[in-house]
mmCIF file of C-alpha atoms in Angstrom:
data_model
loop_
_atom_site.group_PDB
_atom_site.id
_atom_site.type_symbol
_atom_site.label_atom_id
_atom_site.label_comp_id
_atom_site.label_asym_id
_atom_site.label_seq_id
_atom_site.Cartn_x
_atom_site.Cartn_y
_atom_site.Cartn_z
ATOM 1 C CA MET A 250 147.961 -106.106 -52.473
ATOM 2 C CA ARG A 251 145.907 -109.272 -52.665
ATOM 3 C CA SER A 252 148.400 -111.484 -53.915
ATOM 4 C CA ASP A 253 150.892 -110.782 -51.347
ATOM 5 C CA ARG A 254 148.228 -110.929 -48.299
ATOM 6 C CA ARG A 255 147.359 -114.433 -49.820
ATOM 7 C CA SER A 256 151.127 -115.483 -50.011
ATOM 8 C CA LEU A 257 151.497 -114.581 -46.379
ATOM 9 C CA LEU A 258 148.676 -116.854 -45.616
ATOM 10 C CA ILE A 259 149.850 -120.075 -47.512
ATOM 11 C CA TYR A 260 153.637 -119.061 -45.845
ATOM 12 C CA ALA A 261 151.516 -118.904 -42.326
ATOM 13 C CA CYS A 262 149.998 -122.016 -42.860
ATOM 14 C CA GLN A 263 153.550 -123.955 -43.808
ATOM 15 C CA ILE A 264 155.169 -122.704 -40.411
ATOM 16 C CA GLY A 265 152.035 -124.523 -38.896
ATOM 17 C CA LEU A 266 152.511 -127.582 -40.770
ATOM 18 C CA LEU A 267 156.105 -127.454 -38.700
ATOM 19 C CA ALA A 268 155.165 -126.535 -35.827
ATOM 20 C CA GLY A 269 152.576 -128.748 -35.698
ATOM 21 C CA LEU A 270 152.311 -132.263 -37.438
ATOM 22 C CA PRO A 271 154.529 -135.335 -37.137
ATOM 23 C CA GLY A 272 156.974 -135.747 -39.925
ATOM 24 C CA ARG A 273 157.463 -138.362 -42.322
ATOM 25 C CA ALA A 274 159.990 -140.013 -40.292
ATOM 26 C CA GLN A 275 162.765 -139.640 -42.918
ATOM 27 C CA ALA A 276 164.617 -138.126 -40.679
ATOM 28 C CA ALA A 277 166.056 -140.913 -39.260
ATOM 29 C CA SER A 278 168.055 -141.626 -42.825
ATOM 30 C CA TRP A 279 168.708 -138.463 -43.467
ATOM 31 C CA PRO A 280 171.165 -137.884 -45.353
ATOM 32 C CA ALA A 281 171.403 -140.802 -47.308
ATOM 33 C CA LYS A 282 173.405 -138.913 -49.654
ATOM 34 C CA PRO A 283 174.894 -135.178 -50.592
ATOM 35 C CA VAL A 284 172.789 -132.251 -49.656
ATOM 36 C CA THR A 285 173.052 -128.614 -51.935
ATOM 37 C CA ILE A 286 173.400 -125.809 -50.069
ATOM 38 C CA VAL A 287 172.357 -122.613 -52.696
ATOM 39 C CA VAL A 288 174.583 -119.566 -52.836
ATOM 40 C CA PRO A 289 172.023 -116.980 -54.527
ATOM 41 C CA TYR A 290 175.933 -114.999 -55.209
ATOM 42 C CA GLY A 291 179.096 -115.501 -56.541
ATOM 43 C CA ALA A 292 182.185 -117.311 -55.002
ATOM 44 C CA GLY A 293 184.389 -115.534 -52.755
ATOM 45 C CA GLY A 294 181.374 -112.795 -51.318
ATOM 46 C CA GLY A 295 180.402 -112.919 -47.626
ATOM 47 C CA ALA A 296 177.341 -115.091 -48.081
ATOM 48 C CA ASP A 297 179.240 -117.982 -49.918
ATOM 49 C CA ILE A 298 181.749 -117.761 -47.491
ATOM 50 C CA LEU A 299 179.221 -118.392 -45.096
ATOM 51 C CA GLY A 300 177.999 -121.142 -46.661
ATOM 52 C CA ARG A 301 180.880 -122.289 -46.827
ATOM 53 C CA ILE A 302 181.349 -122.333 -43.221
ATOM 54 C CA LEU A 303 178.368 -124.302 -42.661
ATOM 55 C CA ALA A 304 179.003 -127.012 -45.392
ATOM 56 C CA GLU A 305 181.987 -128.137 -43.509
ATOM 57 C CA GLU A 306 180.567 -128.276 -40.472
ATOM 58 C CA LEU A 307 177.503 -129.879 -41.357
ATOM 59 C CA SER A 308 179.705 -132.038 -43.392
ATOM 60 C CA ILE A 309 181.149 -133.090 -40.609
ATOM 61 C CA ASP A 310 178.086 -133.373 -38.221
ATOM 62 C CA LEU A 311 175.791 -135.597 -40.362
ATOM 63 C CA LYS A 312 178.317 -137.499 -41.562
ATOM 64 C CA GLU A 313 177.083 -136.263 -45.376
ATOM 65 C CA ARG A 314 178.726 -133.738 -47.738
ATOM 66 C CA PHE A 315 177.201 -130.579 -47.277
ATOM 67 C CA LEU A 316 178.142 -128.413 -50.882
ATOM 68 C CA VAL A 317 177.652 -124.897 -51.648
ATOM 69 C CA GLU A 318 175.744 -123.757 -55.384
ATOM 70 C CA ASN A 319 176.811 -120.437 -56.098
ATOM 71 C CA LYS A 320 173.704 -118.965 -58.535
ATOM 72 C CA ALA A 321 174.234 -115.783 -58.936
ATOM 73 C CA GLY A 322 172.137 -113.340 -60.833
ATOM 74 C CA MET A 323 169.171 -111.168 -60.336
ATOM 75 C CA SER A 324 170.059 -109.513 -57.385
ATOM 76 C CA GLY A 325 170.029 -113.166 -55.606
ATOM 77 C CA SER A 326 166.710 -114.024 -56.989
ATOM 78 C CA LEU A 327 168.013 -116.479 -60.027
ATOM 79 C CA GLY A 328 169.244 -119.060 -57.039
ATOM 80 C CA VAL A 329 166.825 -118.936 -54.781
ATOM 81 C CA GLY A 330 163.973 -119.158 -57.445
ATOM 82 C CA TYR A 331 166.399 -122.291 -58.732
ATOM 83 C CA ALA A 332 166.103 -123.621 -55.179
ATOM 84 C CA ALA A 333 162.592 -123.013 -54.739
ATOM 85 C CA LYS A 334 161.463 -124.879 -57.659
ATOM 86 C CA SER A 335 164.066 -127.900 -56.454
ATOM 87 C CA ALA A 336 162.747 -131.082 -55.044
ATOM 88 C CA PRO A 337 161.752 -130.682 -51.899
ATOM 89 C CA ASP A 338 163.298 -133.887 -50.796
ATOM 90 C CA GLY A 339 165.089 -132.756 -48.136
ATOM 91 C CA TYR A 340 168.599 -132.467 -50.072
ATOM 92 C CA THR A 341 168.123 -128.278 -51.499
ATOM 93 C CA PHE A 342 168.649 -125.454 -49.772
ATOM 94 C CA VAL A 343 169.035 -122.412 -50.013
ATOM 95 C CA LEU A 344 171.185 -119.692 -47.803
ATOM 96 C CA CYS A 345 168.809 -116.542 -48.407
ATOM 97 C CA THR A 346 169.512 -112.726 -47.882
ATOM 98 C CA VAL A 347 167.143 -109.636 -47.374
ATOM 99 C CA GLY A 348 165.640 -109.629 -51.208
ATOM 100 C CA ALA A 349 164.276 -113.297 -51.374
ATOM 101 C CA GLN A 350 161.458 -112.583 -49.327
ATOM 102 C CA ILE A 351 161.533 -109.472 -47.698
ATOM 103 C CA THR A 352 162.932 -106.532 -50.610
ATOM 104 C CA ASN A 353 162.721 -108.164 -53.908
ATOM 105 C CA PRO A 354 159.410 -108.947 -54.001
ATOM 106 C CA PHE A 355 158.380 -105.031 -53.335
ATOM 107 C CA LEU A 356 160.988 -103.949 -55.763
ATOM 108 C CA TYR A 357 160.439 -106.022 -58.480
ATOM 109 C CA LYS A 358 157.339 -106.520 -60.592
ATOM 110 C CA LYS A 359 157.777 -110.730 -61.346
ATOM 111 C CA LEU A 360 160.237 -113.051 -59.669
ATOM 112 C CA PRO A 361 161.123 -116.664 -60.703
ATOM 113 C CA TYR A 362 159.312 -117.895 -57.825
ATOM 114 C CA ASP A 363 156.614 -116.812 -55.311
ATOM 115 C CA PRO A 364 158.662 -115.466 -52.241
ATOM 116 C CA MET A 365 155.960 -116.833 -49.853
ATOM 117 C CA ALA A 366 154.352 -119.731 -50.868
ATOM 118 C CA ASP A 367 157.662 -121.499 -52.382
ATOM 119 C CA LEU A 368 159.736 -121.243 -49.269
ATOM 120 C CA VAL A 369 159.679 -122.660 -45.414
ATOM 121 C CA PRO A 370 162.272 -121.230 -43.246
ATOM 122 C CA VAL A 371 164.846 -123.540 -41.487
ATOM 123 C CA VAL A 372 166.546 -121.230 -39.221
ATOM 124 C CA HIS A 373 168.234 -117.624 -39.145
ATOM 125 C CA LEU A 374 171.955 -117.162 -39.212
ATOM 126 C CA THR A 375 173.106 -114.336 -38.552
ATOM 127 C CA THR A 376 172.068 -110.114 -38.650
ATOM 128 C CA PRO A 377 175.499 -108.525 -40.400
ATOM 129 C CA PRO A 378 175.480 -105.122 -38.211
ATOM 130 C CA ASN A 379 175.540 -102.130 -40.938
ATOM 131 C CA ILE A 380 176.751 -98.824 -39.572
ATOM 132 C CA LEU A 381 176.818 -95.305 -40.008
ATOM 133 C CA VAL A 382 180.001 -93.442 -41.209
ATOM 134 C CA ALA A 383 180.568 -90.050 -42.256
ATOM 135 C CA HIS A 384 183.488 -87.813 -44.086
ATOM 136 C CA ALA A 385 185.248 -85.968 -41.820
ATOM 137 C CA SER A 386 185.329 -82.594 -43.132
ATOM 138 C CA LEU A 387 181.287 -82.316 -42.070
ATOM 139 C CA GLY A 388 182.400 -81.692 -39.079
ATOM 140 C CA VAL A 389 179.845 -83.974 -37.121
ATOM 141 C CA SER A 390 180.505 -86.628 -34.854
ATOM 142 C CA THR A 391 176.853 -87.612 -33.382
ATOM 143 C CA VAL A 392 173.837 -88.807 -35.207
ATOM 144 C CA LYS A 393 172.107 -85.871 -33.954
ATOM 145 C CA GLU A 394 174.583 -83.643 -35.526
ATOM 146 C CA LEU A 395 174.630 -85.260 -38.621
ATOM 147 C CA ILE A 396 170.649 -84.849 -38.811
ATOM 148 C CA ALA A 397 170.867 -81.130 -37.527
ATOM 149 C CA LEU A 398 173.701 -80.785 -40.660
ATOM 150 C CA GLY A 399 171.098 -82.353 -43.270
ATOM 151 C CA LYS A 400 168.420 -79.906 -41.973
ATOM 152 C CA THR A 401 169.978 -76.325 -42.571
ATOM 153 C CA ARG A 402 171.908 -77.629 -45.189
ATOM 154 C CA ALA A 403 170.720 -76.112 -48.962
ATOM 155 C CA GLU A 404 171.854 -78.944 -50.602
ATOM 156 C CA PRO A 405 170.778 -82.809 -50.108
ATOM 157 C CA LEU A 406 173.757 -84.847 -48.227
ATOM 158 C CA LEU A 407 175.288 -87.297 -50.608
ATOM 159 C CA PHE A 408 174.764 -90.577 -48.975
ATOM 160 C CA ALA A 409 176.539 -94.043 -51.167
ATOM 161 C CA THR A 410 175.414 -97.042 -51.417
ATOM 162 C CA THR A 411 175.419 -99.816 -53.944
ATOM 163 C CA GLY A 412 172.531 -99.726 -55.676
ATOM 164 C CA THR A 413 168.973 -99.120 -55.800
ATOM 165 C CA GLY A 414 167.381 -101.919 -53.183
ATOM 166 C CA SER A 415 170.569 -102.729 -51.500
ATOM 167 C CA SER A 416 170.923 -102.830 -47.808
ATOM 168 C CA SER A 417 172.402 -99.417 -48.208
ATOM 169 C CA ASN A 418 170.139 -98.019 -50.327
ATOM 170 C CA LEU A 419 167.188 -98.450 -48.265
ATOM 171 C CA SER A 420 168.623 -98.005 -44.830
ATOM 172 C CA ALA A 421 169.810 -94.384 -46.166
ATOM 173 C CA GLU A 422 165.628 -94.050 -47.091
ATOM 174 C CA LEU A 423 164.995 -95.355 -43.738
ATOM 175 C CA PHE A 424 167.504 -93.022 -42.267
ATOM 176 C CA LYS A 425 166.160 -89.930 -44.125
ATOM 177 C CA SER A 426 162.571 -90.567 -43.337
ATOM 178 C CA MET A 427 162.669 -90.871 -39.748
ATOM 179 C CA ALA A 428 165.419 -88.068 -39.485
ATOM 180 C CA GLY A 429 163.357 -86.001 -41.583
ATOM 181 C CA ILE A 430 166.432 -84.619 -43.999
ATOM 182 C CA LYS A 431 166.723 -84.765 -47.446
ATOM 183 C CA ILE A 432 169.173 -86.955 -48.977
ATOM 184 C CA THR A 433 171.187 -87.966 -52.253
ATOM 185 C CA PRO A 434 171.300 -91.681 -53.074
ATOM 186 C CA VAL A 435 174.987 -92.224 -54.904
ATOM 187 C CA ALA A 436 175.081 -95.318 -56.666
ATOM 188 C CA TYR A 437 178.479 -97.328 -56.647
ATOM 189 C CA GLN A 438 178.323 -101.116 -57.916
ATOM 190 C CA SER A 439 180.674 -102.335 -54.233
ATOM 191 C CA SER A 440 181.477 -100.921 -51.016
ATOM 192 C CA ALA A 441 184.711 -101.340 -52.329
ATOM 193 C CA GLN A 442 184.472 -98.488 -54.710
ATOM 194 C CA ALA A 443 181.515 -96.764 -52.257
ATOM 195 C CA ALA A 444 184.547 -96.203 -49.999
ATOM 196 C CA LEU A 445 186.995 -94.861 -52.156
ATOM 197 C CA ASP A 446 184.585 -91.851 -53.039
ATOM 198 C CA LEU A 447 183.761 -91.579 -49.301
ATOM 199 C CA THR A 448 187.410 -91.458 -48.400
ATOM 200 C CA THR A 449 187.966 -88.500 -50.695
ATOM 201 C CA GLY A 450 184.713 -87.049 -49.587
ATOM 202 C CA ARG A 451 182.907 -86.688 -52.884
ATOM 203 C CA VAL A 452 180.067 -88.116 -50.728
ATOM 204 C CA HIS A 453 179.233 -87.590 -47.608
ATOM 205 C CA ALA A 454 177.898 -90.757 -45.240
ATOM 206 C CA THR A 455 176.687 -94.093 -45.967
ATOM 207 C CA ILE A 456 175.274 -96.954 -43.816
ATOM 208 C CA ASP A 457 176.929 -100.185 -44.442
ATOM 209 C CA SER A 458 178.203 -103.085 -43.864
ATOM 210 C CA LEU A 459 180.922 -103.174 -40.660
ATOM 211 C CA THR A 460 183.243 -105.149 -42.311
ATOM 212 C CA SER A 461 183.705 -103.307 -45.422
ATOM 213 C CA MET A 462 183.702 -99.692 -43.381
ATOM 214 C CA ILE A 463 185.038 -99.962 -40.046
ATOM 215 C CA ASN A 464 188.862 -100.206 -41.363
ATOM 216 C CA TYR A 465 188.036 -96.418 -42.878
ATOM 217 C CA THR A 466 187.635 -95.158 -39.149
ATOM 218 C CA GLU A 467 190.557 -96.416 -37.982
ATOM 219 C CA ALA A 468 192.912 -93.480 -36.370
ATOM 220 C CA GLY A 469 193.593 -90.872 -39.003
ATOM 221 C CA GLY A 470 191.096 -92.194 -41.353
ATOM 222 C CA GLN A 471 188.993 -89.956 -43.188
ATOM 223 C CA LEU A 472 185.143 -91.429 -41.825
ATOM 224 C CA LYS A 473 184.053 -91.331 -38.338
ATOM 225 C CA LEU A 474 181.871 -93.662 -37.299
ATOM 226 C CA LEU A 475 178.979 -92.293 -36.234
ATOM 227 C CA ALA A 476 176.679 -94.916 -34.365
ATOM 228 C CA VAL A 477 176.029 -98.577 -35.612
ATOM 229 C CA ALA A 478 172.497 -99.599 -36.833
ATOM 230 C CA THR A 479 171.087 -102.269 -35.100
ATOM 231 C CA ARG A 480 168.835 -102.831 -32.512
ATOM 232 C CA ASP A 481 171.009 -102.718 -29.283
ATOM 233 C CA ARG A 482 175.054 -101.895 -29.175
ATOM 234 C CA LEU A 483 177.723 -104.201 -30.352
ATOM 235 C CA ALA A 484 179.282 -106.607 -27.860
ATOM 236 C CA ASN A 485 182.324 -105.427 -29.405
ATOM 237 C CA TYR A 486 181.709 -102.269 -30.089
ATOM 238 C CA GLU A 487 180.188 -101.224 -26.700
ATOM 239 C CA LYS A 488 180.343 -97.645 -26.873
ATOM 240 C CA VAL A 489 179.483 -97.029 -30.112
ATOM 241 C CA PRO A 490 175.738 -95.880 -29.699
ATOM 242 C CA THR A 491 172.836 -97.274 -31.858
ATOM 243 C CA ILE A 492 171.002 -94.858 -34.382
ATOM 244 C CA GLY A 493 168.102 -95.932 -32.836
ATOM 245 C CA GLU A 494 169.255 -93.943 -29.515
ATOM 246 C CA THR A 495 168.548 -91.059 -31.422
ATOM 247 C CA LEU A 496 166.068 -92.297 -34.009
ATOM 248 C CA PRO A 497 164.010 -94.461 -31.445
ATOM 249 C CA GLY A 498 163.040 -97.477 -33.071
ATOM 250 C CA PHE A 499 165.710 -97.205 -36.601
ATOM 251 C CA ASP A 500 167.021 -100.600 -36.783
ATOM 252 C CA ALA A 501 168.592 -101.467 -40.734
ATOM 253 C CA SER A 502 170.674 -104.345 -40.646
ATOM 254 C CA PRO A 503 170.552 -107.452 -43.205
ATOM 255 C CA LEU A 504 169.347 -110.932 -42.516
ATOM 256 C CA LEU A 505 170.625 -113.926 -43.566
ATOM 257 C CA TYR A 506 168.854 -117.385 -42.771
ATOM 258 C CA ILE A 507 168.323 -120.606 -44.342
ATOM 259 C CA SER A 508 164.697 -121.904 -46.002
ATOM 260 C CA ALA A 509 163.592 -124.707 -47.567
ATOM 261 C CA PRO A 510 162.119 -125.324 -51.289
ATOM 262 C CA THR A 511 157.846 -125.885 -49.840
ATOM 263 C CA GLY A 512 157.211 -129.705 -49.132
ATOM 264 C CA THR A 513 160.112 -130.409 -48.011
ATOM 265 C CA PRO A 514 159.777 -132.849 -44.732
ATOM 266 C CA PRO A 515 159.037 -130.980 -41.437
ATOM 267 C CA ASP A 516 161.182 -133.424 -39.896
ATOM 268 C CA ILE A 517 164.510 -132.743 -42.099
ATOM 269 C CA VAL A 518 163.629 -128.864 -41.556
ATOM 270 C CA ALA A 519 164.083 -129.690 -37.964
ATOM 271 C CA THR A 520 167.207 -132.107 -38.224
ATOM 272 C CA LEU A 521 169.042 -129.143 -40.125
ATOM 273 C CA ASN A 522 167.241 -126.111 -37.883
ATOM 274 C CA THR A 523 168.737 -128.256 -34.753
ATOM 275 C CA ALA A 524 172.297 -129.133 -36.394
ATOM 276 C CA ILE A 525 172.802 -125.914 -37.600
ATOM 277 C CA ASN A 526 171.892 -124.319 -34.042
ATOM 278 C CA LYS A 527 174.417 -126.377 -32.376
ATOM 279 C CA ILE A 528 177.245 -125.342 -35.024
ATOM 280 C CA ILE A 529 176.766 -121.510 -34.639
ATOM 281 C CA SER A 530 176.481 -121.840 -30.486
ATOM 282 C CA ARG A 531 180.053 -123.589 -29.983
ATOM 283 C CA PRO A 532 182.226 -120.898 -28.881
ATOM 284 C CA ALA A 533 184.842 -121.629 -31.826
ATOM 285 C CA ILE A 534 182.703 -120.828 -34.761
ATOM 286 C CA ALA A 535 181.118 -118.382 -33.199
ATOM 287 C CA ALA A 536 184.138 -116.019 -32.134
ATOM 288 C CA LYS A 537 185.195 -117.392 -36.054
ATOM 289 C CA LEU A 538 181.443 -116.090 -37.377
ATOM 290 C CA LEU A 539 181.612 -113.083 -35.365
ATOM 291 C CA GLY A 540 185.303 -111.951 -36.511
ATOM 292 C CA LEU A 541 184.223 -112.231 -40.287
ATOM 293 C CA GLY A 542 180.860 -109.489 -38.740
ATOM 294 C CA TYR A 543 178.770 -112.328 -38.337
ATOM 295 C CA PRO A 544 177.009 -112.225 -35.043
ATOM 296 C CA VAL A 545 175.206 -115.429 -34.601
ATOM 297 C CA GLY A 546 171.620 -116.210 -34.716
ATOM 298 C CA GLY A 547 169.698 -119.042 -34.223
ATOM 299 C CA GLY A 548 166.413 -120.448 -33.108
ATOM 300 C CA THR A 549 163.237 -122.169 -34.236
ATOM 301 C CA ALA A 550 161.753 -122.201 -37.766
ATOM 302 C CA GLN A 551 158.861 -120.385 -36.390
ATOM 303 C CA ASP A 552 160.975 -117.891 -34.803
ATOM 304 C CA LEU A 553 163.006 -117.044 -38.507
ATOM 305 C CA ALA A 554 159.223 -116.979 -40.067
ATOM 306 C CA ALA A 555 158.058 -113.972 -37.650
ATOM 307 C CA ILE A 556 161.524 -111.854 -37.998
ATOM 308 C CA ILE A 557 160.747 -112.235 -42.133
ATOM 309 C CA GLU A 558 157.210 -110.803 -41.294
ATOM 310 C CA GLU A 559 158.207 -108.198 -39.203
ATOM 311 C CA GLU A 560 160.830 -107.164 -41.752
ATOM 312 C CA ARG A 561 158.406 -107.228 -44.846
ATOM 313 C CA LYS A 562 155.985 -104.731 -43.169
ATOM 314 C CA LYS A 563 158.890 -102.394 -42.217
ATOM 315 C CA TRP A 564 160.540 -102.589 -45.686
ATOM 316 C CA ARG A 565 157.704 -102.394 -47.827
ATOM 317 C CA ALA A 566 156.437 -99.229 -46.155
ATOM 318 C CA VAL A 567 160.426 -97.525 -46.702
ATOM 319 C CA ILE A 568 160.248 -98.976 -50.461
ATOM 320 C CA VAL A 569 156.455 -97.377 -50.706
ATOM 321 C CA SER A 570 157.597 -94.512 -49.424
ATOM 322 C CA ALA A 571 161.087 -94.034 -51.666
ATOM 323 C CA GLY A 572 159.262 -94.555 -54.893
ATOM 324 C CA LEU A 573 161.042 -97.422 -55.597
ATOM 325 C CA MET A 574 157.990 -99.600 -55.446
ATOM 326 C CA ALA A 575 157.297 -102.347 -58.717
ATOM 327 C CA THR A 576 154.258 -101.107 -60.615
ATOM 328 C CA GLU A 577 151.840 -103.660 -60.966
#
């Protein structure tokens, strides 16, 4: 994909500018008016809640109002496009999910923005964990047992997803590819709807967010928690293995982060990066976010750029393998 390689080159150049060039000394007087954080999903969802927590804390720390603006549509692409095309003056940022630059560019022929040329990274917020759960009727208690069942069944295992290209869909496809089993994805409009059919056994398993599935695995529940889909075990679920302990290298949890329109002054990007790192490192805020299923991220803009590049390579391969790649 020539256009993709060109976009990655532009993105790398932008990161170099953020890292190596002096700012325009605008951060000393920034912010001088309200700042908008675009959330490309509807009010009340996980991204919206996270955005509002950040906006409240930033308003206190930086002594200016930070406002959340919800712009839902096109799997998040509408809001991301709106932010990407906004004036790069340091007064519009966007809370991105994995679709913004990592998966949607390969799932859709056309987006209302150039995923890599129109955005610069600011800071990694969180990687909320996905978990692998299976209905108790399958009689499996480990990832190894689920894979063994998948290889011996005459019919594919039914994996609940929240639609083509969703985190649960792509996680299931990655699992299928690495485990060497057959699955059939079954799409639902929401994780809540998927959970209903999972608990009745109409579908067999899913890899979906911990917050949406964990309650169904409690004592007496119909779902068994087999593993977490993160690279490492979770601090608050230390006894639960990772999928990667059975399938080395498996890591499938979505990414949430802040980006800015290309051209945003580097010193303002650096100021916001520092401010958010301070906020999410506070014990009270970190505990609050973890309680919502959001382990804190953080780091530099360059750290985030490296994560995005790594995730793009991984999920592009999954999308191609699953036959979900948009045709030219």
